[in-house]
PDB file of C-alpha atoms in Angstrom:
ATOM      1  CA  GLU A1037      89.066  83.219  90.772  1.00 94.00           C
ATOM      2  CA  VAL A1038      87.959  85.005  93.501  1.00 95.00           C
ATOM      3  CA  GLN A1039      84.025  84.535  93.999  1.00 96.00           C
ATOM      4  CA  MET A1040      81.386  85.120  96.882  1.00 97.00           C
ATOM      5  CA  LEU A1041      78.119  84.030  97.113  1.00 96.00           C
ATOM      6  CA  GLU A1042      75.473  85.237  99.792  1.00 96.00           C
ATOM      7  CA  SER A1043      72.522  83.546 100.202  1.00 96.00           C
ATOM      8  CA  GLY A1044      69.786  83.467 103.591  1.00 96.00           C
ATOM      9  CA  GLY A1045      68.175  86.506 102.110  1.00 95.00           C
ATOM     10  CA  GLY A1046      64.415  86.290 102.060  1.00 95.00           C
ATOM     11  CA  LEU A1047      60.674  87.563 103.923  1.00 96.00           C
ATOM     12  CA  GLY A1048      61.797  88.308 107.837  1.00 95.00           C
ATOM     13  CA  GLN A1049      59.199  89.632 110.128  1.00 96.00           C
ATOM     14  CA  PRO A1050      59.703  92.711 112.432  1.00 97.00           C
ATOM     15  CA  GLY A1051      61.389  91.142 115.234  1.00 97.00           C
ATOM     16  CA  GLY A1052      62.289  88.258 113.865  1.00 97.00           C
ATOM     17  CA  SER A1053      65.946  86.771 112.865  1.00 97.00           C
ATOM     18  CA  LEU A1054      67.505  85.859 109.623  1.00 98.00           C
ATOM     19  CA  ARG A1055      70.738  84.481 108.603  1.00 98.00           C
ATOM     20  CA  LEU A1056      72.865  85.242 105.926  1.00 98.00           C
ATOM     21  CA  SER A1057      75.750  83.575 104.641  1.00 98.00           C
ATOM     22  CA  CYS A1058      78.189  84.179 101.819  1.00 98.00           C
ATOM     23  CA  VAL A1059      80.189  81.378 100.242  1.00 98.00           C
ATOM     24  CA  ALA A1060      83.862  82.315  99.346  1.00 97.00           C
ATOM     25  CA  SER A1061      86.123  80.539  96.598  1.00 96.00           C
ATOM     26  CA  GLY A1062      89.212  81.612  94.764  1.00 96.00           C
ATOM     27  CA  PHE A1063      90.742  83.049  98.532  1.00 96.00           C
ATOM     28  CA  THR A1064      90.901  82.751 102.308  1.00 95.00           C
ATOM     29  CA  VAL A1065      88.117  84.022 104.144  1.00 94.00           C
ATOM     30  CA  GLY A1066      90.695  83.869 107.301  1.00 93.00           C
ATOM     31  CA  ASN A1067      93.272  85.647 105.872  1.00 94.00           C
ATOM     32  CA  TYR A1068      91.155  88.587 104.898  1.00 94.00           C
ATOM     33  CA  ALA A1069      88.967  91.561 106.988  1.00 94.00           C
ATOM     34  CA  MET A1070      85.500  90.926 105.940  1.00 95.00           C
ATOM     35  CA  SER A1071      82.396  92.717 105.643  1.00 96.00           C
ATOM     36  CA  TRP A1072      78.648  93.333 105.489  1.00 98.00           C
ATOM     37  CA  VAL A1073      77.727  96.337 103.404  1.00 98.00           C
ATOM     38  CA  ARG A1074      73.407  97.162 103.051  1.00 98.00           C
ATOM     39  CA  GLN A1075      71.775  99.228 100.339  1.00 98.00           C
ATOM     40  CA  ALA A1076      67.904  99.876 100.997  1.00 97.00           C
ATOM     41  CA  PRO A1077      65.695 100.137  97.778  1.00 96.00           C
ATOM     42  CA  GLY A1078      66.813 103.373  95.976  1.00 95.00           C
ATOM     43  CA  LYS A1079      69.048 104.415  98.509  1.00 96.00           C
ATOM     44  CA  GLY A1080      73.046 104.511  99.105  1.00 96.00           C
ATOM     45  CA  LEU A1081      75.347 101.775 100.657  1.00 97.00           C
ATOM     46  CA  GLU A1082      75.670 101.618 104.212  1.00 97.00           C
ATOM     47  CA  TRP A1083      78.414  99.624 105.756  1.00 97.00           C
ATOM     48  CA  VAL A1084      76.524  97.426 108.545  1.00 98.00           C
ATOM     49  CA  SER A1085      79.909  95.125 109.939  1.00 96.00           C
ATOM     50  CA  SER A1086      82.893  93.842 109.361  1.00 95.00           C
ATOM     51  CA  ILE A1087      85.576  91.024 110.880  1.00 94.00           C
ATOM     52  CA  GLY A1088      89.009  91.348 111.262  1.00 92.00           C
ATOM     53  CA  ALA A1089      91.222  89.247 109.199  1.00 91.00           C
ATOM     54  CA  GLY A1090      92.816  86.616 112.078  1.00 82.00           C
ATOM     55  CA  GLY A1091      91.757  86.330 115.540  1.00 70.00           C
ATOM     56  CA  GLY A1092      88.738  88.516 113.780  1.00 74.00           C
ATOM     57  CA  SER A1093      87.935  91.891 115.866  1.00 92.00           C
ATOM     58  CA  THR A1094      84.487  92.743 115.139  1.00 95.00           C
ATOM     59  CA  TYR A1095      82.504  95.792 114.033  1.00 94.00           C
ATOM     60  CA  TYR A1096      79.153  96.937 113.832  1.00 96.00           C
ATOM     61  CA  ALA A1097      78.051  99.938 113.041  1.00 95.00           C
ATOM     62  CA  ASP A1098      75.460 102.043 115.082  1.00 94.00           C
ATOM     63  CA  SER A1099      72.042 101.387 113.700  1.00 95.00           C
ATOM     64  CA  VAL A1100      73.039  97.507 114.074  1.00 97.00           C
ATOM     65  CA  LYS A1101      75.337  97.076 116.801  1.00 96.00           C
ATOM     66  CA  GLY A1102      73.573  94.548 119.588  1.00 97.00           C
ATOM     67  CA  ARG A1103      71.312  93.418 117.198  1.00 98.00           C
ATOM     68  CA  PHE A1104      72.986  91.866 114.234  1.00 98.00           C
ATOM     69  CA  THR A1105      76.508  89.466 114.644  1.00 97.00           C
ATOM     70  CA  ILE A1106      78.912  89.159 112.338  1.00 96.00           C
ATOM     71  CA  SER A1107      80.941  85.749 111.920  1.00 95.00           C
ATOM     72  CA  ARG A1108      82.981  83.438 109.732  1.00 94.00           C
ATOM     73  CA  ASP A1109      83.467  79.558 109.802  1.00 94.00           C
ATOM     74  CA  ASN A1110      86.996  79.200 108.524  1.00 92.00           C
ATOM     75  CA  SER A1111      86.523  75.359 107.875  1.00 94.00           C
ATOM     76  CA  LYS A1112      83.503  76.347 105.064  1.00 96.00           C
ATOM     77  CA  ASN A1113      85.625  79.620 103.578  1.00 96.00           C
ATOM     78  CA  THR A1114      82.248  81.518 104.730  1.00 97.00           C
ATOM     79  CA  LEU A1115      80.652  85.049 106.490  1.00 96.00           C
ATOM     80  CA  TYR A1116      77.439  84.743 108.065  1.00 97.00           C
ATOM     81  CA  LEU A1117      76.013  87.711 109.350  1.00 98.00           C
ATOM     82  CA  GLN A1118      73.124  86.462 112.416  1.00 98.00           C
ATOM     83  CA  MET A1119      70.476  89.465 111.962  1.00 98.00           C
ATOM     84  CA  ASN A1120      67.848  89.554 115.129  1.00 98.00           C
ATOM     85  CA  SER A1121      65.703  91.344 115.683  1.00 97.00           C
ATOM     86  CA  LEU A1122      64.427  93.166 112.697  1.00 98.00           C
ATOM     87  CA  SER A1123      62.877  96.089 111.478  1.00 97.00           C
ATOM     88  CA  ALA A1124      60.951  97.626 108.468  1.00 97.00           C
ATOM     89  CA  GLU A1125      64.421  99.778 108.307  1.00 97.00           C
ATOM     90  CA  ASP A1126      66.430  96.907 107.528  1.00 98.00           C
ATOM     91  CA  THR A1127      65.159  95.775 104.024  1.00 98.00           C
ATOM     92  CA  ALA A1128      67.870  96.339 101.820  1.00 98.00           C
ATOM     93  CA  VAL A1129      69.805  93.901  99.295  1.00 98.00           C
ATOM     94  CA  TYR A1130      73.054  92.724 101.872  1.00 98.00           C
ATOM     95  CA  TYR A1131      76.478  92.497  99.809  1.00 98.00           C
ATOM     96  CA  CYS A1132      79.778  90.834 101.132  1.00 98.00           C
ATOM     97  CA  ALA A1133      82.688  92.341 100.686  1.00 97.00           C
ATOM     98  CA  LYS A1134      86.431  91.335 100.528  1.00 96.00           C
ATOM     99  CA  ASP A1135      88.721  93.580 102.160  1.00 94.00           C
ATOM    100  CA  GLN A1136      91.993  93.765  99.384  1.00 92.00           C
ATOM    101  CA  THR A1137      95.075  93.758 101.587  1.00 88.00           C
ATOM    102  CA  SER A1138      95.078  90.436 103.726  1.00 86.00           C
ATOM    103  CA  PHE A1139      95.838  90.175 106.852  1.00 87.00           C
ATOM    104  CA  MET A1140      94.257  93.590 107.573  1.00 85.00           C
ATOM    105  CA  THR A1141      92.612  93.571 111.675  1.00 84.00           C
ATOM    106  CA  THR A1142      90.333  96.773 110.368  1.00 84.00           C
ATOM    107  CA  PRO A1143      88.371  96.768 107.278  1.00 85.00           C
ATOM    108  CA  SER A1144      89.893  99.368 104.574  1.00 88.00           C
ATOM    109  CA  GLU A1145      88.662  98.728 100.435  1.00 93.00           C
ATOM    110  CA  PHE A1146      86.963  96.432  99.423  1.00 96.00           C
ATOM    111  CA  ASP A1147      87.924  94.469  96.119  1.00 95.00           C
ATOM    112  CA  TYR A1148      85.115  92.082  95.384  1.00 96.00           C
ATOM    113  CA  TRP A1149      81.743  91.888  96.038  1.00 97.00           C
ATOM    114  CA  GLY A1150      79.171  89.575  96.024  1.00 97.00           C
ATOM    115  CA  GLN A1151      76.203  89.708  93.892  1.00 96.00           C
ATOM    116  CA  GLY A1152      73.680  90.758  97.072  1.00 97.00           C
ATOM    117  CA  THR A1153      70.972  88.990  98.741  1.00 97.00           C
ATOM    118  CA  LEU A1154      67.577  91.339  99.534  1.00 98.00           C
ATOM    119  CA  VAL A1155      66.852  91.025 102.884  1.00 98.00           C
ATOM    120  CA  THR A1156      62.579  92.470 103.169  1.00 98.00           C
ATOM    121  CA  VAL A1157      61.237  93.273 106.566  1.00 97.00           C
ATOM    122  CA  SER A1158      57.700  92.865 106.847  1.00 94.00           C
ATOM    123  CA  SER A1159      54.806  91.739 108.864  1.00 91.00           C
TER     124      SER A1159
ATOM    125  CA  SER B1094      81.736 113.761 112.678  1.00 45.00           C
ATOM    126  CA  SER B1095      81.392 110.335 111.036  1.00 58.00           C
ATOM    127  CA  GLU B1096      79.331 111.886 107.353  1.00 90.00           C
ATOM    128  CA  LEU B1097      80.625 112.203 103.893  1.00 95.00           C
ATOM    129  CA  THR B1098      79.157 114.385 102.167  1.00 96.00           C
ATOM    130  CA  GLN B1099      78.735 114.547  98.035  1.00 97.00           C
ATOM    131  CA  ASP B1100      76.409 116.213  95.583  1.00 96.00           C
ATOM    132  CA  PRO B1101      73.634 114.163  94.698  1.00 96.00           C
ATOM    133  CA  ALA B1102      73.880 114.408  91.239  1.00 97.00           C
ATOM    134  CA  VAL B1103      76.525 115.616  88.329  1.00 97.00           C
ATOM    135  CA  SER B1104      76.992 116.008  84.769  1.00 97.00           C
ATOM    136  CA  VAL B1105      79.114 115.709  81.867  1.00 96.00           C
ATOM    137  CA  ALA B1106      79.316 115.871  78.449  1.00 97.00           C
ATOM    138  CA  LEU B1107      80.868 112.743  76.496  1.00 96.00           C
ATOM    139  CA  GLY B1108      84.487 113.389  76.266  1.00 96.00           C
ATOM    140  CA  GLN B1109      85.307 115.892  78.887  1.00 97.00           C
ATOM    141  CA  THR B1110      86.061 116.122  82.478  1.00 97.00           C
ATOM    142  CA  VAL B1111      84.412 115.590  85.786  1.00 97.00           C
ATOM    143  CA  ARG B1112      84.959 115.880  89.014  1.00 98.00           C
ATOM    144  CA  ILE B1113      83.131 114.302  91.867  1.00 98.00           C
ATOM    145  CA  THR B1114      83.758 115.437  95.294  1.00 98.00           C
ATOM    146  CA  CYS B1115      83.272 113.973  98.685  1.00 97.00           C
ATOM    147  CA  GLN B1116      84.283 115.934 102.116  1.00 97.00           C
ATOM    148  CA  GLY B1117      84.263 115.247 105.772  1.00 94.00           C
ATOM    149  CA  ASP B1118      86.337 115.456 108.547  1.00 93.00           C
ATOM    150  CA  SER B1119      87.077 112.454 108.615  1.00 92.00           C
ATOM    151  CA  LEU B1120      89.136 112.959 105.379  1.00 94.00           C
ATOM    152  CA  ARG B1121      91.324 114.932 107.150  1.00 94.00           C
ATOM    153  CA  THR B1122      93.524 111.868 108.525  1.00 93.00           C
ATOM    154  CA  TYR B1123      91.843 109.087 106.291  1.00 93.00           C
ATOM    155  CA  TYR B1124      92.214 108.632 102.870  1.00 94.00           C
ATOM    156  CA  ALA B1125      89.115 108.012 100.705  1.00 96.00           C
ATOM    157  CA  SER B1126      87.875 104.807  98.486  1.00 97.00           C
ATOM    158  CA  TRP B1127      85.326 104.837  95.413  1.00 98.00           C
ATOM    159  CA  TYR B1128      83.254 103.270  93.907  1.00 98.00           C
ATOM    160  CA  GLN B1129      80.773 102.796  90.450  1.00 98.00           C
ATOM    161  CA  GLN B1130      77.744 101.132  90.787  1.00 98.00           C
ATOM    162  CA  LYS B1131      75.558 100.951  87.890  1.00 97.00           C
ATOM    163  CA  PRO B1132      71.920  99.678  87.745  1.00 95.00           C
ATOM    164  CA  GLY B1133      71.482  96.000  89.095  1.00 94.00           C
ATOM    165  CA  GLN B1134      75.024  95.692  89.765  1.00 96.00           C
ATOM    166  CA  ALA B1135      77.496  95.141  93.007  1.00 97.00           C
ATOM    167  CA  PRO B1136      79.760  98.267  93.544  1.00 98.00           C
ATOM    168  CA  LEU B1137      83.288  98.353  91.696  1.00 98.00           C
ATOM    169  CA  LEU B1138      85.806  99.608  93.251  1.00 97.00           C
ATOM    170  CA  VAL B1139      87.641 102.272  91.150  1.00 98.00           C
ATOM    171  CA  ILE B1140      90.293 104.366  93.628  1.00 97.00           C
ATOM    172  CA  TYR B1141      91.922 103.657  96.654  1.00 96.00           C
ATOM    173  CA  GLY B1142      94.649 104.894  98.404  1.00 93.00           C
ATOM    174  CA  LYS B1143      96.249 107.985  97.831  1.00 92.00           C
ATOM    175  CA  ASN B1144      96.079 107.636  93.960  1.00 96.00           C
ATOM    176  CA  ASN B1145      95.379 103.702  93.176  1.00 95.00           C
ATOM    177  CA  ARG B1146      93.343 102.175  90.722  1.00 97.00           C
ATOM    178  CA  PRO B1147      92.982  98.517  91.046  1.00 95.00           C
ATOM    179  CA  SER B1148      93.977  96.408  88.113  1.00 94.00           C
ATOM    180  CA  GLY B1149      91.519  96.906  84.781  1.00 95.00           C
ATOM    181  CA  ILE B1150      90.141 100.360  86.075  1.00 96.00           C
ATOM    182  CA  PRO B1151      91.083 102.944  83.366  1.00 96.00           C
ATOM    183  CA  ASP B1152      94.006 105.470  83.897  1.00 95.00           C
ATOM    184  CA  ARG B1153      91.062 108.073  83.198  1.00 96.00           C
ATOM    185  CA  PHE B1154      89.967 107.570  86.629  1.00 97.00           C
ATOM    186  CA  SER B1155      92.102 109.437  89.071  1.00 97.00           C
ATOM    187  CA  GLY B1156      91.592 110.675  92.959  1.00 97.00           C
ATOM    188  CA  SER B1157      92.472 113.538  95.018  1.00 96.00           C
ATOM    189  CA  SER B1158      92.795 114.590  98.322  1.00 96.00           C
ATOM    190  CA  SER B1159      93.187 118.310  99.892  1.00 95.00           C
ATOM    191  CA  GLY B1160      91.936 119.101 103.438  1.00 95.00           C
ATOM    192  CA  ASN B1161      88.681 117.918 104.603  1.00 95.00           C
ATOM    193  CA  THR B1162      87.637 116.907 100.445  1.00 97.00           C
ATOM    194  CA  ALA B1163      88.033 113.610  98.097  1.00 97.00           C
ATOM    195  CA  SER B1164      88.000 113.969  94.400  1.00 98.00           C
ATOM    196  CA  LEU B1165      87.334 111.549  92.218  1.00 98.00           C
ATOM    197  CA  THR B1166      88.191 112.725  88.275  1.00 98.00           C
ATOM    198  CA  ILE B1167      87.476 111.042  85.333  1.00 97.00           C
ATOM    199  CA  THR B1168      88.987 112.760  82.549  1.00 97.00           C
ATOM    200  CA  GLY B1169      87.661 112.071  79.004  1.00 95.00           C
ATOM    201  CA  ALA B1170      84.173 110.718  80.307  1.00 95.00           C
ATOM    202  CA  HIS B1171      82.785 108.012  78.251  1.00 96.00           C
ATOM    203  CA  ALA B1172      78.784 106.800  77.929  1.00 96.00           C
ATOM    204  CA  GLY B1173      80.264 103.655  80.242  1.00 96.00           C
ATOM    205  CA  ASP B1174      81.108 105.713  82.873  1.00 97.00           C
ATOM    206  CA  GLU B1175      77.222 106.905  83.391  1.00 97.00           C
ATOM    207  CA  ALA B1176      76.566 105.247  86.760  1.00 98.00           C
ATOM    208  CA  ASP B1177      76.285 106.143  90.742  1.00 98.00           C
ATOM    209  CA  TYR B1178      80.046 107.093  92.625  1.00 98.00           C
ATOM    210  CA  TYR B1179      80.089 106.904  96.282  1.00 98.00           C
ATOM    211  CA  CYS B1180      83.137 107.736  98.569  1.00 97.00           C
ATOM    212  CA  ASN B1181      84.092 105.403 101.328  1.00 97.00           C
ATOM    213  CA  SER B1182      86.572 106.530 104.398  1.00 96.00           C
ATOM    214  CA  ARG B1183      87.220 105.449 107.897  1.00 92.00           C
ATOM    215  CA  ASP B1184      84.978 107.251 110.664  1.00 89.00           C
ATOM    216  CA  SER B1185      87.026 109.234 113.276  1.00 83.00           C
ATOM    217  CA  THR B1186      87.108 105.968 115.322  1.00 83.00           C
ATOM    218  CA  GLY B1187      89.594 104.435 112.453  1.00 83.00           C
ATOM    219  CA  ASN B1188      87.803 100.903 113.217  1.00 81.00           C
ATOM    220  CA  HIS B1189      84.085 101.766 111.134  1.00 91.00           C
ATOM    221  CA  LEU B1190      83.543 102.745 107.827  1.00 94.00           C
ATOM    222  CA  VAL B1191      81.423 105.235 105.986  1.00 96.00           C
ATOM    223  CA  PHE B1192      80.265 105.883 102.788  1.00 97.00           C
ATOM    224  CA  GLY B1193      78.842 108.971 101.117  1.00 97.00           C
ATOM    225  CA  GLY B1194      75.152 109.258  99.960  1.00 96.00           C
ATOM    226  CA  GLY B1195      76.457 108.896  96.558  1.00 97.00           C
ATOM    227  CA  THR B1196      77.105 110.880  93.448  1.00 98.00           C
ATOM    228  CA  LYS B1197      74.526 110.319  90.654  1.00 98.00           C
ATOM    229  CA  LEU B1198      77.125 111.000  87.074  1.00 97.00           C
ATOM    230  CA  THR B1199      74.943 111.367  83.734  1.00 97.00           C
ATOM    231  CA  VAL B1200      77.034 111.337  80.602  1.00 96.00           C
ATOM    232  CA  LEU B1201      75.267 113.803  78.093  1.00 94.00           C
TER     233      LEU B1201
END
């Protein structure tokens, strides 16, 4: 059974950093493009970042490029999102999501999502 | 343009058919995926590709595309279909994804 569990959310300071983790089971994260999608309170979904399968090409939304870094540890079957220079606009529930098709180097559609972790940026 | 535009809200009578649309230049090149999200839950993929349903999604859900518009059709709406629906596709670069603003579906 595929499961993904995010952690690392919480209260972050403006200008500060947080690191989100997404531990996966039931599949190998290295074989799939993996993504982070966020949802601000009461708002819609926003794609944040993706990492391709295999070699791991990375992609970022303009709103987070240069501040956020996506990575994964295949030995731990875990996806990460390092978030630096946080601002109030980064306040959201952050979901990790798995691509439906294996071995894709670019993100496509997501067949499994975690339950999300809330990040609140406030002083 | 990398934007996808959806109507904010749509309503349908119980048992009737409803179409939810998504417009964007990238849809001339790429298919849209559609996600259903109920309050407090993670999104659920309901349609992807030309018109494909993941396992477990009822055939009341279908997708289509024409020009710069993708559509999600629910035939015979159930009360349980009341949710927010989001379209999603690649942007013009082909490497980034973009979501529509979402459509809140009310089943009357």
